Amino acid sequence: MDLKTIRKLQSESSNHPSEELLLTMYIPMTETGISPSKTFRQMLTEAQKSFRSARKGELQLSEPNWDHWKCSGAMTLGLFRSENLTLLVPLRVRMPARSVVAKSFHLKPLIMAQKSMTNALLWRMTGKTATLYLIEPHSELRLTAFRLTGKNHDDSVRRMKEETLRELSPNTVGVAAEGESSLSFSFREIWGTQSPGQVLGVNDDFDWPEYLKEETRRKFENTIRDTLEEGKDYRNLRFLDVTRKLMNQELSRLCVSLEDMVYGNINPDTGAVEIHRHGGEVEDDVLDDLVEIALAQGVEVEVVPKRFFPNGASFLS
């Protein structure tokens, strides 16, 4: 999943007929004690009630192939449905179950998964095979594997270097190798010369997957705290302050809570925000609407878990 997916959904939200309803689901694939199929069916039943209540006809939606998406490494499956589009997006991060029927797609979880997920790379050598894994805070995904060749492993080390460079991203916190010692240390020697600032370890007796998961979690949380600290002088802004700044293109950054849902709507002409105490069967999340407006203007957007916000805040800019 990349920014193209988010832009595609934004475009669909902006261009669909104003009377049409859009459905968004985030379905956990690894929830203990409940299957994704059961969660999907429960969400679909509630969404169908909302469509009937709004006199939008009967909502028809086929159930996803769960085995396929589990094999893809998805920990949450995002489902986006309009009259012209049904899009399934695998997310390699746990998100809370959520179903939203509204006039626009609900994008906050998708944005958080796309922008904020730190990772690490782990090479594992077993027998005659080298396998590269992508390690994220809550998951381990096999990326590629190949057979080791040559007596001194020169070809294999070069291949490992090429594959590592291909998978590196700004969110990569480190690279590690475990398994066949001579190959691991040869890779470390070459990689350390190529990228001396990259934290890299080689140790056959160390639990690299758990260590790297913890490192990616720590990096992810530190990034969030830094983001919130930079915006600390603006924590008391009202919704109207933010919407007016957006409309005047005076905003450079917006942070919103992942979990919070603030029901209501934004007046596109004045920026006035009407907040409703309880969400109806069909109602937009104002926080998500703020995010969509900000993204359309090129504003930097961060979606942050609620626990990091001070004093119960839902957003800052």
mmCIF file of N, CA, C and O in Angstrom, residues 210-268:
data_model
loop_
_atom_site.group_PDB
_atom_site.id
_atom_site.type_symbol
_atom_site.label_atom_id
_atom_site.label_comp_id
_atom_site.label_asym_id
_atom_site.label_seq_id
_atom_site.Cartn_x
_atom_site.Cartn_y
_atom_site.Cartn_z
ATOM 1 N N GLU A 210 12.562 -10.675 17.803
ATOM 2 C CA GLU A 210 11.933 -9.941 18.904
ATOM 3 C C GLU A 210 12.668 -8.643 19.207
ATOM 4 O O GLU A 210 12.045 -7.621 19.520
ATOM 5 N N TYR A 211 14.009 -8.691 19.127
ATOM 6 C CA TYR A 211 14.780 -7.472 19.362
ATOM 7 C C TYR A 211 14.436 -6.403 18.327
ATOM 8 O O TYR A 211 14.211 -5.228 18.656
ATOM 9 N N LEU A 212 14.358 -6.798 17.049
ATOM 10 C CA LEU A 212 14.074 -5.833 15.990
ATOM 11 C C LEU A 212 12.638 -5.323 16.072
ATOM 12 O O LEU A 212 12.372 -4.150 15.792
ATOM 13 N N LYS A 213 11.705 -6.181 16.455
ATOM 14 C CA LYS A 213 10.327 -5.710 16.658
ATOM 15 C C LYS A 213 10.282 -4.650 17.750
ATOM 16 O O LYS A 213 9.612 -3.627 17.613
ATOM 17 N N GLU A 214 11.017 -4.887 18.832
ATOM 18 C CA GLU A 214 11.047 -3.903 19.915
ATOM 19 C C GLU A 214 11.712 -2.609 19.467
ATOM 20 O O GLU A 214 11.267 -1.506 19.823
ATOM 21 N N GLU A 215 12.783 -2.711 18.673
ATOM 22 C CA GLU A 215 13.448 -1.515 18.171
ATOM 23 C C GLU A 215 12.533 -0.703 17.258
ATOM 24 O O GLU A 215 12.507 0.527 17.326
ATOM 25 N N THR A 216 11.780 -1.387 16.394
ATOM 26 C CA THR A 216 10.874 -0.657 15.508
ATOM 27 C C THR A 216 9.745 -0.010 16.300
ATOM 28 O O THR A 216 9.316 1.097 15.984
ATOM 29 N N ARG A 217 9.255 -0.684 17.346
ATOM 30 C CA ARG A 217 8.219 -0.073 18.203
ATOM 31 C C ARG A 217 8.756 1.170 18.896
ATOM 32 O O ARG A 217 8.092 2.210 18.959
ATOM 33 N N ARG A 218 9.982 1.048 19.420
ATOM 34 C CA ARG A 218 10.577 2.182 20.136
ATOM 35 C C ARG A 218 10.785 3.373 19.197
ATOM 36 O O ARG A 218 10.475 4.520 19.540
ATOM 37 N N LYS A 219 11.296 3.103 17.992
ATOM 38 C CA LYS A 219 11.510 4.170 17.011
ATOM 39 C C LYS A 219 10.190 4.817 16.618
ATOM 40 O O LYS A 219 10.080 6.047 16.510
ATOM 41 N N PHE A 220 9.174 4.006 16.410
ATOM 42 C CA PHE A 220 7.844 4.493 16.041
ATOM 43 C C PHE A 220 7.302 5.417 17.128
ATOM 44 O O PHE A 220 6.823 6.522 16.852
ATOM 45 N N GLU A 221 7.397 5.007 18.384
ATOM 46 C CA GLU A 221 6.863 5.815 19.485
ATOM 47 C C GLU A 221 7.676 7.085 19.681
ATOM 48 O O GLU A 221 7.113 8.144 19.982
ATOM 49 N N ASN A 222 8.997 7.018 19.514
ATOM 50 C CA ASN A 222 9.815 8.229 19.638
ATOM 51 C C ASN A 222 9.472 9.244 18.556
ATOM 52 O O ASN A 222 9.439 10.453 18.802
ATOM 53 N N THR A 223 9.200 8.760 17.334
ATOM 54 C CA THR A 223 8.809 9.655 16.243
ATOM 55 C C THR A 223 7.511 10.364 16.575
ATOM 56 O O THR A 223 7.355 11.575 16.347
ATOM 57 N N ILE A 224 6.558 9.635 17.123
ATOM 58 C CA ILE A 224 5.279 10.232 17.509
ATOM 59 C C ILE A 224 5.490 11.301 18.580
ATOM 60 O O ILE A 224 4.948 12.405 18.495
ATOM 61 N N ARG A 225 6.281 10.984 19.595
ATOM 62 C CA ARG A 225 6.509 11.952 20.684
ATOM 63 C C ARG A 225 7.188 13.210 20.154
ATOM 64 O O ARG A 225 6.861 14.324 20.567
ATOM 65 N N ASP A 226 8.145 13.034 19.253
ATOM 66 C CA ASP A 226 8.806 14.207 18.658
ATOM 67 C C ASP A 226 7.807 15.062 17.893
ATOM 68 O O ASP A 226 7.835 16.300 17.961
ATOM 69 N N THR A 227 6.906 14.408 17.157
ATOM 70 C CA THR A 227 5.898 15.138 16.382
ATOM 71 C C THR A 227 4.987 15.938 17.300
ATOM 72 O O THR A 227 4.693 17.118 17.056
ATOM 73 N N LEU A 228 4.543 15.325 18.385
ATOM 74 C CA LEU A 228 3.652 16.021 19.317
ATOM 75 C C LEU A 228 4.374 17.147 20.035
ATOM 76 O O LEU A 228 3.799 18.200 20.301
ATOM 77 N N GLU A 229 5.639 16.951 20.352
ATOM 78 C CA GLU A 229 6.410 17.992 21.040
ATOM 79 C C GLU A 229 6.549 19.222 20.151
ATOM 80 O O GLU A 229 6.449 20.359 20.622
ATOM 81 N N GLU A 230 6.746 19.013 18.849
ATOM 82 C CA GLU A 230 6.881 20.145 17.928
ATOM 83 C C GLU A 230 5.597 20.964 17.850
ATOM 84 O O GLU A 230 5.629 22.164 17.570
ATOM 85 N N GLY A 231 4.456 20.328 18.110
ATOM 86 C CA GLY A 231 3.190 21.042 18.016
ATOM 87 C C GLY A 231 2.601 21.444 19.355
ATOM 88 O O GLY A 231 1.425 21.790 19.433
ATOM 89 N N LYS A 232 3.407 21.442 20.420
ATOM 90 C CA LYS A 232 2.862 21.645 21.763
ATOM 91 C C LYS A 232 2.253 23.026 21.963
ATOM 92 O O LYS A 232 1.362 23.186 22.795
ATOM 93 N N ASP A 233 2.684 24.041 21.231
ATOM 94 C CA ASP A 233 2.147 25.389 21.424
ATOM 95 C C ASP A 233 0.768 25.570 20.808
ATOM 96 O O ASP A 233 0.141 26.600 20.972
ATOM 97 N N TYR A 234 0.288 24.572 20.074
ATOM 98 C CA TYR A 234 -0.969 24.716 19.348
ATOM 99 C C TYR A 234 -2.043 23.751 19.847
ATOM 100 O O TYR A 234 -3.055 23.548 19.198
ATOM 101 N N ARG A 235 -1.834 23.151 21.007
ATOM 102 C CA ARG A 235 -2.741 22.108 21.475
ATOM 103 C C ARG A 235 -4.125 22.631 21.833
ATOM 104 O O ARG A 235 -5.066 21.869 21.911
ATOM 105 N N ASN A 236 -4.282 23.903 22.069
ATOM 106 C CA ASN A 236 -5.572 24.437 22.493
ATOM 107 C C ASN A 236 -6.406 25.013 21.351
ATOM 108 O O ASN A 236 -7.405 25.674 21.587
ATOM 109 N N LEU A 237 -5.978 24.795 20.127
ATOM 110 C CA LEU A 237 -6.744 25.298 18.992
ATOM 111 C C LEU A 237 -8.118 24.633 18.928
ATOM 112 O O LEU A 237 -8.267 23.451 19.209
ATOM 113 N N ARG A 238 -9.131 25.395 18.535
ATOM 114 C CA ARG A 238 -10.468 24.851 18.340
ATOM 115 C C ARG A 238 -10.589 24.307 16.915
ATOM 116 O O ARG A 238 -9.766 24.588 16.055
ATOM 117 N N PHE A 239 -11.650 23.536 16.691
ATOM 118 C CA PHE A 239 -11.908 23.038 15.340
ATOM 119 C C PHE A 239 -11.965 24.189 14.343
ATOM 120 O O PHE A 239 -11.404 24.118 13.252
ATOM 121 N N LEU A 240 -12.675 25.262 14.712
ATOM 122 C CA LEU A 240 -12.844 26.380 13.787
ATOM 123 C C LEU A 240 -11.506 27.018 13.442
ATOM 124 O O LEU A 240 -11.268 27.427 12.298
ATOM 125 N N ASP A 241 -10.591 27.121 14.438
ATOM 126 C CA ASP A 241 -9.257 27.663 14.164
ATOM 127 C C ASP A 241 -8.546 26.836 13.089
ATOM 128 O O ASP A 241 -7.922 27.379 12.169
ATOM 129 N N VAL A 242 -8.648 25.514 13.232
ATOM 130 C CA VAL A 242 -7.947 24.630 12.299
ATOM 131 C C VAL A 242 -8.563 24.697 10.914
ATOM 132 O O VAL A 242 -7.847 24.791 9.898
ATOM 133 N N THR A 243 -9.904 24.640 10.839
ATOM 134 C CA THR A 243 -10.535 24.658 9.514
ATOM 135 C C THR A 243 -10.271 25.978 8.796
ATOM 136 O O THR A 243 -10.037 25.997 7.585
ATOM 137 N N ARG A 244 -10.283 27.081 9.523
ATOM 138 C CA ARG A 244 -10.000 28.378 8.885
ATOM 139 C C ARG A 244 -8.555 28.461 8.413
ATOM 140 O O ARG A 244 -8.269 29.003 7.342
ATOM 141 N N LYS A 245 -7.637 27.932 9.237
ATOM 142 C CA LYS A 245 -6.240 27.902 8.799
ATOM 143 C C LYS A 245 -6.078 27.047 7.544
ATOM 144 O O LYS A 245 -5.323 27.382 6.626
ATOM 145 N N LEU A 246 -6.807 25.929 7.505
ATOM 146 C CA LEU A 246 -6.752 25.078 6.318
ATOM 147 C C LEU A 246 -7.269 25.818 5.093
ATOM 148 O O LEU A 246 -6.654 25.787 4.020
ATOM 149 N N MET A 247 -8.413 26.486 5.248
ATOM 150 C CA MET A 247 -9.005 27.174 4.110
ATOM 151 C C MET A 247 -8.167 28.347 3.635
ATOM 152 O O MET A 247 -8.184 28.708 2.458
ATOM 153 N N ASN A 248 -7.417 28.943 4.558
ATOM 154 C CA ASN A 248 -6.521 30.038 4.191
ATOM 155 C C ASN A 248 -5.124 29.548 3.822
ATOM 156 O O ASN A 248 -4.215 30.350 3.602
ATOM 157 N N GLN A 249 -4.977 28.209 3.799
ATOM 158 C CA GLN A 249 -3.696 27.569 3.476
ATOM 159 C C GLN A 249 -2.570 28.078 4.375
ATOM 160 O O GLN A 249 -1.466 28.377 3.912
ATOM 161 N N GLU A 250 -2.855 28.166 5.666
ATOM 162 C CA GLU A 250 -1.889 28.643 6.658
ATOM 163 C C GLU A 250 -1.379 27.507 7.541
ATOM 164 O O GLU A 250 -0.646 27.753 8.508
ATOM 165 N N LEU A 251 -1.769 26.270 7.253
ATOM 166 C CA LEU A 251 -1.408 25.146 8.102
ATOM 167 C C LEU A 251 -0.304 24.338 7.427
ATOM 168 O O LEU A 251 -0.366 24.057 6.227
ATOM 169 N N SER A 252 0.726 23.962 8.189
ATOM 170 C CA SER A 252 1.810 23.164 7.623
ATOM 171 C C SER A 252 1.792 21.724 8.129
ATOM 172 O O SER A 252 2.366 20.836 7.509
ATOM 173 N N ARG A 253 1.128 21.480 9.271
ATOM 174 C CA ARG A 253 1.099 20.130 9.834
ATOM 175 C C ARG A 253 -0.191 19.933 10.613
ATOM 176 O O ARG A 253 -0.696 20.851 11.254
ATOM 177 N N LEU A 254 -0.709 18.714 10.556
ATOM 178 C CA LEU A 254 -1.903 18.353 11.310
ATOM 179 C C LEU A 254 -1.709 16.970 11.904
ATOM 180 O O LEU A 254 -1.325 16.033 11.197
ATOM 181 N N CYS A 255 -1.953 16.825 13.196
ATOM 182 C CA CYS A 255 -1.921 15.530 13.878
ATOM 183 C C CYS A 255 -3.312 15.244 14.428
ATOM 184 O O CYS A 255 -3.904 16.113 15.078
ATOM 185 N N VAL A 256 -3.817 14.048 14.194
ATOM 186 C CA VAL A 256 -5.132 13.683 14.710
ATOM 187 C C VAL A 256 -5.047 12.323 15.386
ATOM 188 O O VAL A 256 -4.173 11.502 15.096
ATOM 189 N N SER A 257 -5.995 12.069 16.275
ATOM 190 C CA SER A 257 -6.067 10.806 16.996
ATOM 191 C C SER A 257 -6.608 9.702 16.097
ATOM 192 O O SER A 257 -7.573 9.897 15.361
ATOM 193 N N LEU A 258 -5.980 8.520 16.182
ATOM 194 C CA LEU A 258 -6.450 7.368 15.415
ATOM 195 C C LEU A 258 -7.818 6.896 15.896
ATOM 196 O O LEU A 258 -8.720 6.660 15.099
ATOM 197 N N GLU A 259 -7.966 6.746 17.206
ATOM 198 C CA GLU A 259 -9.163 6.092 17.735
ATOM 199 C C GLU A 259 -10.373 7.014 17.822
ATOM 200 O O GLU A 259 -11.514 6.557 17.679
ATOM 201 N N ASP A 260 -10.170 8.303 18.073
ATOM 202 C CA ASP A 260 -11.307 9.204 18.297
ATOM 203 C C ASP A 260 -12.149 9.360 17.042
ATOM 204 O O ASP A 260 -11.638 9.457 15.923
ATOM 205 N N MET A 261 -13.463 9.406 17.237
ATOM 206 C CA MET A 261 -14.423 9.722 16.173
ATOM 207 C C MET A 261 -15.243 10.911 16.654
ATOM 208 O O MET A 261 -15.901 10.838 17.694
ATOM 209 N N VAL A 262 -15.186 12.019 15.934
ATOM 210 C CA VAL A 262 -15.956 13.224 16.283
ATOM 211 C C VAL A 262 -16.984 13.418 15.168
ATOM 212 O O VAL A 262 -16.633 13.783 14.048
ATOM 213 N N TYR A 263 -18.240 13.148 15.473
ATOM 214 C CA TYR A 263 -19.280 13.147 14.440
ATOM 215 C C TYR A 263 -19.780 14.556 14.159
ATOM 216 O O TYR A 263 -19.977 15.352 15.070
ATOM 217 N N GLY A 264 -20.000 14.843 12.895
ATOM 218 C CA GLY A 264 -20.501 16.151 12.507
ATOM 219 C C GLY A 264 -20.144 16.448 11.068
ATOM 220 O O GLY A 264 -19.880 15.542 10.271
ATOM 221 N N ASN A 265 -20.114 17.732 10.734
ATOM 222 C CA ASN A 265 -19.748 18.113 9.370
ATOM 223 C C ASN A 265 -19.098 19.483 9.359
ATOM 224 O O ASN A 265 -19.241 20.270 10.307
ATOM 225 N N ILE A 266 -18.356 19.742 8.284
ATOM 226 C CA ILE A 266 -17.638 21.005 8.105
ATOM 227 C C ILE A 266 -18.304 21.778 6.979
ATOM 228 O O ILE A 266 -18.522 21.239 5.889
ATOM 229 N N ASN A 267 -18.632 23.046 7.241
ATOM 230 C CA ASN A 267 -19.187 23.903 6.195
ATOM 231 C C ASN A 267 -18.056 24.277 5.237
ATOM 232 O O ASN A 267 -17.081 24.927 5.639
ATOM 233 N N PRO A 268 -18.150 23.881 3.959
ATOM 234 C CA PRO A 268 -17.037 24.112 3.025
ATOM 235 C C PRO A 268 -16.805 25.586 2.694
ATOM 236 O O PRO A 268 -15.731 25.950 2.209
#
